[in-house]
mmCIF file of C-alpha atoms in Angstrom:
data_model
loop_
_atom_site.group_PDB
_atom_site.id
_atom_site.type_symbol
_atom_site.label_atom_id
_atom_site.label_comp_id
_atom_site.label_asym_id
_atom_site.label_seq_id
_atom_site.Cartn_x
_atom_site.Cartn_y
_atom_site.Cartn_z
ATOM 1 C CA UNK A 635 0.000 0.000 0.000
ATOM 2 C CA UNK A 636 2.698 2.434 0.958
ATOM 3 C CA UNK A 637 4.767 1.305 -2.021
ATOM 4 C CA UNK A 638 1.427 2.365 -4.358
ATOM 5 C CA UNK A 639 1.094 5.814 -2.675
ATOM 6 C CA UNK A 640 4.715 6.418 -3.122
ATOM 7 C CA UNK A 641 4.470 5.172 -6.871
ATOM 8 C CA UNK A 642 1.585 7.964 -7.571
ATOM 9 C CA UNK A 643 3.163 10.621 -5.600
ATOM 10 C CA UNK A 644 6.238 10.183 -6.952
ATOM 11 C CA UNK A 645 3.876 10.225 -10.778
ATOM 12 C CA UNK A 646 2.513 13.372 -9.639
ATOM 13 C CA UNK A 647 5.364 14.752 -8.849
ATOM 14 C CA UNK A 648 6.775 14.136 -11.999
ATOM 15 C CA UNK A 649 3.921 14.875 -13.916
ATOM 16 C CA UNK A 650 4.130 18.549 -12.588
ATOM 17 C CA UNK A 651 7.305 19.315 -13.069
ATOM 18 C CA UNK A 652 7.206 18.049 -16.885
ATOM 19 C CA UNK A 653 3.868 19.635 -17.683
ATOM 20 C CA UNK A 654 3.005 16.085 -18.690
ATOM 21 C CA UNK A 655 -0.634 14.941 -18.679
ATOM 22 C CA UNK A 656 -0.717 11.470 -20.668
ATOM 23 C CA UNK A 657 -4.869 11.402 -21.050
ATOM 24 C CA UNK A 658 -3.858 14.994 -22.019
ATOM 25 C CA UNK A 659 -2.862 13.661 -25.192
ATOM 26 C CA UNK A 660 -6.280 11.836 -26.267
ATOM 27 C CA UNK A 661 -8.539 14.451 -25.589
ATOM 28 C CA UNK A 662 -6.443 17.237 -27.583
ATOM 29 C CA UNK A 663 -6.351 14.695 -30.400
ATOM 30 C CA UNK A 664 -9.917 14.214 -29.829
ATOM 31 C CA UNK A 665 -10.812 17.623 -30.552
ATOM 32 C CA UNK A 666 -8.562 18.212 -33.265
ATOM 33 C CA UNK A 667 -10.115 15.010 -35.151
ATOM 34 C CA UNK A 668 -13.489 16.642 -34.055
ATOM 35 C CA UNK A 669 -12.553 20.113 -35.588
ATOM 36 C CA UNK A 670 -11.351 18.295 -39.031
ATOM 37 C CA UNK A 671 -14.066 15.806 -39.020
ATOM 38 C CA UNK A 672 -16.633 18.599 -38.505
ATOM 39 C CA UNK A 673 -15.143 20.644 -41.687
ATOM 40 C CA UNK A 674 -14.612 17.529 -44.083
ATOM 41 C CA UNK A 675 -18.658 17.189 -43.317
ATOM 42 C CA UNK A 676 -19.813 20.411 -44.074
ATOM 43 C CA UNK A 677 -20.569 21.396 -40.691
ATOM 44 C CA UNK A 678 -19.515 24.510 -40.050
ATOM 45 C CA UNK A 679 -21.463 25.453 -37.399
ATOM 46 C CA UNK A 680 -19.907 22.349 -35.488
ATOM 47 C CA UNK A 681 -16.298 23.353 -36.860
ATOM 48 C CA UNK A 682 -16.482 27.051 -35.301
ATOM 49 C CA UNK A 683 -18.392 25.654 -31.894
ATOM 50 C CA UNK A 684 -14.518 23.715 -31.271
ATOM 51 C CA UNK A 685 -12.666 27.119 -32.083
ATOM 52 C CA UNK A 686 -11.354 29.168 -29.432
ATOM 53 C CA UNK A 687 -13.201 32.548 -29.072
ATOM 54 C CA UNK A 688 -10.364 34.533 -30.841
ATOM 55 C CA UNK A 689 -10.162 31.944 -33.791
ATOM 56 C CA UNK A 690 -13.984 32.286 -34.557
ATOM 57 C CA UNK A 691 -13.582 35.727 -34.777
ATOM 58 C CA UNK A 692 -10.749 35.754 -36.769
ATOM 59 C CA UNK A 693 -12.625 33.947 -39.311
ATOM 60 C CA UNK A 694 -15.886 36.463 -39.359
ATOM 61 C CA UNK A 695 -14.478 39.153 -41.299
ATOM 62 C CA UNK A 696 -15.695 40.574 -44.597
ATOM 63 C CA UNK A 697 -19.862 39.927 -43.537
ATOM 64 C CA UNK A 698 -18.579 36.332 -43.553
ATOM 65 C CA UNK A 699 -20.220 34.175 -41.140
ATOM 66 C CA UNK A 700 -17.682 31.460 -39.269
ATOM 67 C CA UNK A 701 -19.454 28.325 -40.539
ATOM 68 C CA UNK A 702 -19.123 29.572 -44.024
ATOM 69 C CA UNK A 703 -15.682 30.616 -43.528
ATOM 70 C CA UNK A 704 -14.083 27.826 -42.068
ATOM 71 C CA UNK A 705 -15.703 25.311 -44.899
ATOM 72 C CA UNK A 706 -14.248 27.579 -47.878
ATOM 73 C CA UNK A 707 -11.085 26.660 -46.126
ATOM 74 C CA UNK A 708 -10.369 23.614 -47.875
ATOM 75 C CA UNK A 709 -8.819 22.284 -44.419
ATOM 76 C CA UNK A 710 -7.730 18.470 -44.758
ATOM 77 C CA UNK A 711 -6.649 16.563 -41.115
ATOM 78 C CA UNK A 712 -6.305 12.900 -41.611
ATOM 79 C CA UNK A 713 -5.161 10.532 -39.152
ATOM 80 C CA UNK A 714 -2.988 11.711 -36.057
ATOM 81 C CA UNK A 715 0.665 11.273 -36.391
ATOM 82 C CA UNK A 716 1.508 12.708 -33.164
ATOM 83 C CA UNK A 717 0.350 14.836 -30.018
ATOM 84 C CA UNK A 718 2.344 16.744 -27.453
ATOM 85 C CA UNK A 719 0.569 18.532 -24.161
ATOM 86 C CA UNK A 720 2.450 20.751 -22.522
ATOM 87 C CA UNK A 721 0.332 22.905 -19.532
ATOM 88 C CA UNK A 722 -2.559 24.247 -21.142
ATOM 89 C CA UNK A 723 -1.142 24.160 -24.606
ATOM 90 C CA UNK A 724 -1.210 21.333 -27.093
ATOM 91 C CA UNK A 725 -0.230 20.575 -30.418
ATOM 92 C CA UNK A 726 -1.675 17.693 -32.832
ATOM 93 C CA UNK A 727 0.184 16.478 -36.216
ATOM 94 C CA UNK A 728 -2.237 15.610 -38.403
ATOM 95 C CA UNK A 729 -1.439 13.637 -41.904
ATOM 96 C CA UNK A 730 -2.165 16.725 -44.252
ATOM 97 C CA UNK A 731 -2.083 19.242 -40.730
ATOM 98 C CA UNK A 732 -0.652 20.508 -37.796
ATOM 99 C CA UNK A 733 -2.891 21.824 -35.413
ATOM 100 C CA UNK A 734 -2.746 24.009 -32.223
ATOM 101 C CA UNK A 735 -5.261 23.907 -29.428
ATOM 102 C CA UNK A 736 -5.830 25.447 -25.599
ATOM 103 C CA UNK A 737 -6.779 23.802 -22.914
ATOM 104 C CA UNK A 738 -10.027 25.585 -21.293
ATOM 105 C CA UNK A 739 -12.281 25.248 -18.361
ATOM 106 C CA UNK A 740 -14.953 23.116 -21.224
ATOM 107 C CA UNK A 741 -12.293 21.057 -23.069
ATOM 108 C CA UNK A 742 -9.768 21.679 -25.485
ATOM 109 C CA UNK A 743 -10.308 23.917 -28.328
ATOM 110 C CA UNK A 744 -8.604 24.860 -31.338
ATOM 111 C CA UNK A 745 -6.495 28.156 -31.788
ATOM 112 C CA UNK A 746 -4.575 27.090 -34.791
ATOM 113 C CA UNK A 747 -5.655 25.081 -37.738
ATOM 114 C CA UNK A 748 -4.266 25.251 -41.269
ATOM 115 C CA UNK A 749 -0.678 25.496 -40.114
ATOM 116 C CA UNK A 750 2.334 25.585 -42.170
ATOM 117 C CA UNK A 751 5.830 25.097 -40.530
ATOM 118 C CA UNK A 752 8.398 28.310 -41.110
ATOM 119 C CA UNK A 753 11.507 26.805 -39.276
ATOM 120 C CA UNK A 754 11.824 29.079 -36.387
ATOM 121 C CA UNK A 755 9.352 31.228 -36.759
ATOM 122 C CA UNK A 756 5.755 31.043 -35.582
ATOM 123 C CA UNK A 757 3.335 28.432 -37.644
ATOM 124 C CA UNK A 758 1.620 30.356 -40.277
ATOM 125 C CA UNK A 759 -2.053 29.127 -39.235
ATOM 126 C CA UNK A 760 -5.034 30.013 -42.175
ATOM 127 C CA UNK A 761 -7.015 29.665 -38.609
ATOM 128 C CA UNK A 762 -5.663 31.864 -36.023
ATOM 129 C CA UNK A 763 -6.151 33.247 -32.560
ATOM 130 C CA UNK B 1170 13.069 22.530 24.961
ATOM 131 C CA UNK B 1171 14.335 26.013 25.593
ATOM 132 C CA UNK B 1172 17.908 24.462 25.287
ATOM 133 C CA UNK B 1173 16.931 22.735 21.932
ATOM 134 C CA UNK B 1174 15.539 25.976 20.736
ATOM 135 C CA UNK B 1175 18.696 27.726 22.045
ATOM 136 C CA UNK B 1176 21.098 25.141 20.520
ATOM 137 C CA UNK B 1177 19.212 25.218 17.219
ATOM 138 C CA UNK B 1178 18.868 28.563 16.822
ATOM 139 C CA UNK B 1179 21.032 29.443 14.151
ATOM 140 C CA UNK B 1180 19.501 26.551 11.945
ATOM 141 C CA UNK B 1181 15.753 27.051 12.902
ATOM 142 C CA UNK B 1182 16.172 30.924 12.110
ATOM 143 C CA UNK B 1183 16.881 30.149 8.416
ATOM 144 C CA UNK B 1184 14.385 27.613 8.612
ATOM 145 C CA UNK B 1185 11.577 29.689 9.131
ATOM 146 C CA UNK B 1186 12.947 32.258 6.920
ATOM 147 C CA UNK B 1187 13.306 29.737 3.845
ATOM 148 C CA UNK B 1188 9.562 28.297 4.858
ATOM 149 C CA UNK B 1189 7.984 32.169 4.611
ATOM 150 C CA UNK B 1190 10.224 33.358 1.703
ATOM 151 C CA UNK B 1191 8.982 30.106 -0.340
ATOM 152 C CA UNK B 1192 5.444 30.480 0.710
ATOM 153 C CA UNK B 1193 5.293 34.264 -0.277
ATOM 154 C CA UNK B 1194 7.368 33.245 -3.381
ATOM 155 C CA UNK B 1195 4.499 30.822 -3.942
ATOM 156 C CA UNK B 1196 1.426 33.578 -3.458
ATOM 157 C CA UNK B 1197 3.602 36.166 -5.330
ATOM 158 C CA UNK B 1198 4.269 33.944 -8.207
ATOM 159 C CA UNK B 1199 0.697 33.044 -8.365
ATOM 160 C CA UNK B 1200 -0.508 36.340 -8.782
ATOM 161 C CA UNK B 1201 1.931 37.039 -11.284
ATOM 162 C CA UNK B 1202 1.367 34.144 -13.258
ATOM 163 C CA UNK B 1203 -2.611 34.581 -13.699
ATOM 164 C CA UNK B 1204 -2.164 38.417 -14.456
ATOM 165 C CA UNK B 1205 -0.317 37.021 -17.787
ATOM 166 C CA UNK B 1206 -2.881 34.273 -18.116
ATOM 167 C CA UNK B 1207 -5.767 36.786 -17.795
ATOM 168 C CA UNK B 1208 -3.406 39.385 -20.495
ATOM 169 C CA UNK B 1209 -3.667 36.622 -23.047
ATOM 170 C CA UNK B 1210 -7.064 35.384 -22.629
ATOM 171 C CA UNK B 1211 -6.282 32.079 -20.843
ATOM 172 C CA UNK B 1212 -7.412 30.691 -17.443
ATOM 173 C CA UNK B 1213 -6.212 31.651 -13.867
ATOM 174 C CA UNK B 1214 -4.320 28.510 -11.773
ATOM 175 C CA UNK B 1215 -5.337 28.001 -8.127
ATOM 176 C CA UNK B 1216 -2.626 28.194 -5.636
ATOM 177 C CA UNK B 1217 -2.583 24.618 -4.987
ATOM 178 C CA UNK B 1218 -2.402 24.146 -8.948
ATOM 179 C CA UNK B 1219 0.561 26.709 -9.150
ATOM 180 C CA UNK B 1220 2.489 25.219 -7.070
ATOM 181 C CA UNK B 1221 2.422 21.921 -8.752
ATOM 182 C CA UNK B 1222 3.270 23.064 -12.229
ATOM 183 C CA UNK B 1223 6.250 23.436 -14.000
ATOM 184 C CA UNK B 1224 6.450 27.240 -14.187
ATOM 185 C CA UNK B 1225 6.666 27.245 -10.094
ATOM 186 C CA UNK B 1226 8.903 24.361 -10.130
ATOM 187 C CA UNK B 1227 11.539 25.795 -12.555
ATOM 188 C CA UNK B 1228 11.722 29.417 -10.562
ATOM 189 C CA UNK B 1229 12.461 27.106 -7.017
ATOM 190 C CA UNK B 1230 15.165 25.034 -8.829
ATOM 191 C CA UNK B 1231 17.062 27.465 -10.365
ATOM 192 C CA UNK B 1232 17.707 29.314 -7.755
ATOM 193 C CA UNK B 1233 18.824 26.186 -5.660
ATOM 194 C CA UNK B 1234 21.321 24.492 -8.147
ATOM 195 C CA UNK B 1235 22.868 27.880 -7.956
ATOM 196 C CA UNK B 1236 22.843 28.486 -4.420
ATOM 197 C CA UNK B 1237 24.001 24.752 -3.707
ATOM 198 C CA UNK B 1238 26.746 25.192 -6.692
ATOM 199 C CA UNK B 1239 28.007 28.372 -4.704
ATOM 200 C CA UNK B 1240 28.744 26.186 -2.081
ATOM 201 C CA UNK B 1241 30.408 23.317 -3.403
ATOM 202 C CA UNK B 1242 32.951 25.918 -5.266
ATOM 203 C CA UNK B 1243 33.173 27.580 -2.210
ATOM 204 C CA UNK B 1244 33.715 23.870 0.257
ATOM 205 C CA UNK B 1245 35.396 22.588 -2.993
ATOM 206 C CA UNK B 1246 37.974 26.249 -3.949
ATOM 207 C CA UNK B 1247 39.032 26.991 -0.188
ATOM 208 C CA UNK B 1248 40.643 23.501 -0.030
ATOM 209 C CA UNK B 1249 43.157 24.568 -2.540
ATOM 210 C CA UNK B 1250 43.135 28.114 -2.582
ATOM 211 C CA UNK B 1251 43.353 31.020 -0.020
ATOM 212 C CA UNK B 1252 42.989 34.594 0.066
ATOM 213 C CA UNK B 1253 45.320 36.266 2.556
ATOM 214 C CA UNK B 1254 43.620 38.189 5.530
ATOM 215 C CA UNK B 1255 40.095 36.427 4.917
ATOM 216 C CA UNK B 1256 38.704 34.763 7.533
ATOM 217 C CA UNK B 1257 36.897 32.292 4.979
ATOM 218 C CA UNK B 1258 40.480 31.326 4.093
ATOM 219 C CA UNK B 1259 43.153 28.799 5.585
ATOM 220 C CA UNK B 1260 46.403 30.214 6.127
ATOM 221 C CA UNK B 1261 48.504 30.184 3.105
ATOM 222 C CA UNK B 1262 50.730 26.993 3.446
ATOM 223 C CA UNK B 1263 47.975 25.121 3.797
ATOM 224 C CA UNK B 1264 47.258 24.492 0.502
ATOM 225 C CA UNK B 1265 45.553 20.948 0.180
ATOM 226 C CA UNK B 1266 43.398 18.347 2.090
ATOM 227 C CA UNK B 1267 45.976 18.103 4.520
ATOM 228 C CA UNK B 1268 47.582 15.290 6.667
ATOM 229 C CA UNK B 1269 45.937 12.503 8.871
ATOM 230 C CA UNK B 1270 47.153 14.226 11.713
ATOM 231 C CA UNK B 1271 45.737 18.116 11.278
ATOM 232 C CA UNK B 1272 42.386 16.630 10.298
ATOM 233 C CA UNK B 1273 42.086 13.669 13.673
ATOM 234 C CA UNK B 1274 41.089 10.903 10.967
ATOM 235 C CA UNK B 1275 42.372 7.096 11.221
ATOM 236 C CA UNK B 1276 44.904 6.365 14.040
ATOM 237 C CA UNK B 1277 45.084 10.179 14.659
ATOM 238 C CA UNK B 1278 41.124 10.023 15.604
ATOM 239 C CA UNK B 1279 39.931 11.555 18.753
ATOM 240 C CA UNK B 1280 37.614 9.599 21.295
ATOM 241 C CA UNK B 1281 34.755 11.796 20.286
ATOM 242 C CA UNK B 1282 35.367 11.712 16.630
ATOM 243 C CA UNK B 1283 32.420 10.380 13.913
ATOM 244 C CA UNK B 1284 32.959 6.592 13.710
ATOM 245 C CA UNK B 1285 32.958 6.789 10.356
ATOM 246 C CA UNK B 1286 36.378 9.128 10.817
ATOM 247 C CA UNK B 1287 38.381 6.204 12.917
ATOM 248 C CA UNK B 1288 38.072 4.053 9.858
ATOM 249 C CA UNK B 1289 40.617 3.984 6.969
ATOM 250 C CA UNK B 1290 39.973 3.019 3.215
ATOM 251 C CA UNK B 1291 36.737 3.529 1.434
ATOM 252 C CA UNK B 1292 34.496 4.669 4.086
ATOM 253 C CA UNK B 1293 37.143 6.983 5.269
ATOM 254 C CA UNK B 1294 37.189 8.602 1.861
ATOM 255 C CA UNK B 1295 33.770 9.074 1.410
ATOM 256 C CA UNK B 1296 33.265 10.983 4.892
ATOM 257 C CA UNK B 1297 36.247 13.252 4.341
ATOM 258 C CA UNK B 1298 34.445 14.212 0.978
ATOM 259 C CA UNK B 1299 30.458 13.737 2.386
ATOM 260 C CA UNK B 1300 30.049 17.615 2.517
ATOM 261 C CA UNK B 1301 31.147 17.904 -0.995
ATOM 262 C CA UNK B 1302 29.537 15.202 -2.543
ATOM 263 C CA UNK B 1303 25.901 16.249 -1.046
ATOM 264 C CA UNK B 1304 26.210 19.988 -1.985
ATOM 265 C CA UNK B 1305 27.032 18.383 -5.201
ATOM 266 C CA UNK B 1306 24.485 15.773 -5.784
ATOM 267 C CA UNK B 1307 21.948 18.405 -4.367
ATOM 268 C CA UNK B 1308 23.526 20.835 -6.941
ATOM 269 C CA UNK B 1309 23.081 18.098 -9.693
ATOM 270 C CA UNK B 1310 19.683 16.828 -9.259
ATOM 271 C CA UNK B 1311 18.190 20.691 -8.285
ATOM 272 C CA UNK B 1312 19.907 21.194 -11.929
ATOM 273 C CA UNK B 1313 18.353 18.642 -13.615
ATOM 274 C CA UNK B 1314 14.685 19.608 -11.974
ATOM 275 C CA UNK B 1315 15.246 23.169 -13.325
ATOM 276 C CA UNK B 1316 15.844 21.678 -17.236
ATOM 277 C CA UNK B 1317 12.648 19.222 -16.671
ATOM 278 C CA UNK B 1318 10.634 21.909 -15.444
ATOM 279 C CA UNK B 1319 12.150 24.712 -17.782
ATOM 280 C CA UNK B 1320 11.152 22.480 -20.892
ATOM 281 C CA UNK B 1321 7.519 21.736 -19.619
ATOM 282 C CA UNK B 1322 7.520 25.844 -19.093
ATOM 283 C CA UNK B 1323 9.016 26.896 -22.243
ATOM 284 C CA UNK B 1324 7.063 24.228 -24.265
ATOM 285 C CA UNK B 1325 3.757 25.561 -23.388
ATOM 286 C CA UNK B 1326 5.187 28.731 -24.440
ATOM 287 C CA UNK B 1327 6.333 27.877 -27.448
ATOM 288 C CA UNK B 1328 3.027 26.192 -28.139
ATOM 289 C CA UNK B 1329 1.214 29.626 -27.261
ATOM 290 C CA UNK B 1330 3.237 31.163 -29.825
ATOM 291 C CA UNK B 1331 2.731 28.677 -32.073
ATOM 292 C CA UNK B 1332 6.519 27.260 -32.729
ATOM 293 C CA UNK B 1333 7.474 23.537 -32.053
ATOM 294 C CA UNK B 1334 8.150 22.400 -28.472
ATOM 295 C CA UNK B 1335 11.394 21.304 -27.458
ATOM 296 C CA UNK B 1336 13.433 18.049 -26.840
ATOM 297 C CA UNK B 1337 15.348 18.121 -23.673
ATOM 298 C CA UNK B 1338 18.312 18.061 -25.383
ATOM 299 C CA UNK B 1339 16.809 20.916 -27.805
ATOM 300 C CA UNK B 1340 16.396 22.674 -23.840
ATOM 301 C CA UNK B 1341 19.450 22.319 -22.631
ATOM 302 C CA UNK B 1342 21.077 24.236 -24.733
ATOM 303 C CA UNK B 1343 18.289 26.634 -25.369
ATOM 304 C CA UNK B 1344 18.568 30.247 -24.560
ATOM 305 C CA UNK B 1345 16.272 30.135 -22.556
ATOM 306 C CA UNK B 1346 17.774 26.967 -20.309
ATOM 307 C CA UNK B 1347 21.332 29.321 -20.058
ATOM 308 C CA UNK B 1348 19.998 32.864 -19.368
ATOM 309 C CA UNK B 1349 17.749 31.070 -16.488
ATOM 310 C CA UNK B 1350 21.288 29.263 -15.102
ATOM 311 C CA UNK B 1351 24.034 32.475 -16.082
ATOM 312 C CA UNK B 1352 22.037 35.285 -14.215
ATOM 313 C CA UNK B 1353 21.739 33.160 -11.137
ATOM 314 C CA UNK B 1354 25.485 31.779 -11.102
ATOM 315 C CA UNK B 1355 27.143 35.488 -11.633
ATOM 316 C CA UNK B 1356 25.207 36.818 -8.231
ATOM 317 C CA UNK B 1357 26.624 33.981 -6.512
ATOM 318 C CA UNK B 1358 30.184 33.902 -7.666
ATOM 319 C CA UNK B 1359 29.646 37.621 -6.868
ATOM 320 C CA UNK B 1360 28.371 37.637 -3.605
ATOM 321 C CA UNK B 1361 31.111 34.838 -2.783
ATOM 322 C CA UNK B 1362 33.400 36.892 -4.308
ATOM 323 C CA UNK B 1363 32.495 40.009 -2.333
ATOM 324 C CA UNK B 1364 32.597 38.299 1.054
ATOM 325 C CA UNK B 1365 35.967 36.892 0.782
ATOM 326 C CA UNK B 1366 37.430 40.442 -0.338
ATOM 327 C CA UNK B 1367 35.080 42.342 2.084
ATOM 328 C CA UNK B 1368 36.047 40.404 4.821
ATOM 329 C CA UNK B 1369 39.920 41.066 4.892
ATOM 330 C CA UNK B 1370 39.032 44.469 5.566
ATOM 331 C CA UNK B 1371 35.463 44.975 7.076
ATOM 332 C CA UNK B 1372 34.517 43.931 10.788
ATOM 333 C CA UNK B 1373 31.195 42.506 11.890
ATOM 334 C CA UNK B 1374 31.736 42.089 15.777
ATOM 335 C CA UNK B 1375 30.852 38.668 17.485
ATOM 336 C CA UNK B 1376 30.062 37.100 13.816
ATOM 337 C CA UNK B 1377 32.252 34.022 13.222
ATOM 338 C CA UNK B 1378 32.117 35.068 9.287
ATOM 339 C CA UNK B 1379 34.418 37.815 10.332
ATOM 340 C CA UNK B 1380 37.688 38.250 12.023
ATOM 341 C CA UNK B 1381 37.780 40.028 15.440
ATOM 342 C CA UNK B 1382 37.402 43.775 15.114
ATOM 343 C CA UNK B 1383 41.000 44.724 16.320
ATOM 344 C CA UNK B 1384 42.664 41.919 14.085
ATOM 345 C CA UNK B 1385 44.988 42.881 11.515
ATOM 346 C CA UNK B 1386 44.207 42.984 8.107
ATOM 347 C CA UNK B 1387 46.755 40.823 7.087
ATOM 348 C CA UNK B 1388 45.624 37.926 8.947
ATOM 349 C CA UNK B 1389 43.795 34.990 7.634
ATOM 350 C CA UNK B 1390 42.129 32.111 8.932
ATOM 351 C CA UNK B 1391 40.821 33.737 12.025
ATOM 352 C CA UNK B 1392 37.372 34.196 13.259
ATOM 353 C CA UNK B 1393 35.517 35.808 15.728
#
């Protein structure tokens, strides 16, 4: 017994100080599948209700509505290659994507979709905020 | 338990200090932290959630591999080297770990000397170096918390602004990872530095860190 609670403290412990949450991982890649599977159907609506706040806004611009935005996107996911969580912030490699998400009080929700790598620089996201 | 208080007092002192300081560093850092989070539209930790994360763990442990490094140079440097007329010097001539004899080890051991001192071989060795070694392993482990917890900081960072997190290896030799260790080493091989010069020719009267008041500059190895 004392073994066990020294095997999860010592977990915790180490969980904190790497920022590490392992079912971290599924439920960012969860959404992200959500966001992509949402715009490869057509449902905008559902695509812009997983953005973050800023994102959806960054997308209504022009009279354009979110939903209508985010679909004339041409967006492609596919199948998750890889997801990292660190603290609040997460970031899901998709097949034809790369896409970054925040962690909030209702779930995970994307800030960053459409991402192109720039070697140093920041991710140049067709999604953003 | 007036005596133990009494007897202790040095070491309970700084105990209580460190306890408060690292509690108030805790509140402080708390505050600090959810003012950014708030700034960029994320959510606010909890105390008890600060103080489990990475960003509270990395400002503890860098400031303890350096204060524990300090002291190994310092146990580690005054073995070999002195400064003449500081009391947190040997005399010059006594260069060295010295012989059985100045330092009551093996048959030279005093009836009240740690057992582990009346020994010889191995176990003699590693008590005439214990001091060392601990500030050192302390120094080495605090180190390696501070690039664990550094990464997990400056990944979620990076992430935020949308750049690719880390390796550790990627980390530790980050800018990040060096500015972090550099501007806590120079205040302590500064304020080492400053207390071994200071002390040839400043006075602090009835503090064993200084030489008596009326003793000459010039001489070193003497406390007060």
């Amino acid at each position: 017994m004392n073994r066990r609670i020294t095997f999860i403290a010592i977990s915790a412990l180490l969980a904190g100080l790497t920022g590490c949450a392992s079912a971290g991982h599924g439920a960012a890649g969860q959404a992200a599948e959500s966001f992509h599977g949402a715009v490869a159907g057509g449902q905008g609506e559902q695509a812009c209700a997983l953005l973050t706040p800023r994102a959806a806004e960054s997308l209504r611009s022009g009279g354009e509505e979110c939903a209508q935005a985010v679909l004339s996107l041409n967006l492609s996911g596919g199948a998750i290659r890889r997801a990292e969580v660190w603290g609040d912030e997460a970031q899901v490699r998709l097949e034809h994507d790369t896409v970054f998400l925040h962690r909030f009080p209702q779930g995970w929700l994307v800030r960053g979709a459409g991402c192109q790598a720039r070697g140093d620089l920041p991710y140049d996201c067709e999604v953003e905020g | 338990m007036r005596s133990f208080l009494k007897d202790n007092a040095l070491s309970l002192f700084f105990l209580v200090l460190f306890l408060l300081a690292l509690a108030g560093q805790s509140v402080a850092g708390n505050a600090d932290y959810n003012e950014r989070q708030v700034a960029e539209g994320g959510a606010a930790l909890s105390w008890a959630e600060y103080v489990t994360s990475s960003d509270f763990a990395v400002d503890v442990a860098e400031n303890w591999q350096s204060e524990y490094l300090q002291f190994l140079l310092f146990i580690m440097a005054t073995v070999w080297w002195v400064q003449r007329g500081s009391p947190e010097s040997k005399e010059p001539g006594k260069e060295g770990t010295e012989s059985d004899s100045d330092q009551q080890v093996g048959r030279h051991s005093e009836p009240d000397s740690p057992a582990w001192a009346k020994t010889t071989g191995l176990r003699l060795k590693l008590y005439s170096n214990s001091l060392g070694m601990t500030m050192g392993l302390i120094f080495l482990l605090s180190w390696l918390t501070q690039s664990l917890a550094g990464r997990a900081a400056y990944n979620a960072e990076q992430l935020a602004r949308l750049q690719d997190p880390l390796s550790w290896w990627e980390y530790v030799g980050s800018a990040d990872f060096w500015n972090r260790t550099l501007q806590n080493w120079q205040s302590e091989f500064l304020a080492v530095l400053s207390m071994v010069v200071l002390s040839v020719y400043l006075r602090q009267r009835g503090s064993p860190e200084s030489k008596p008041v009326g003793a000459a500059h010039k001489a070193t190895g003497v406390e007060g």
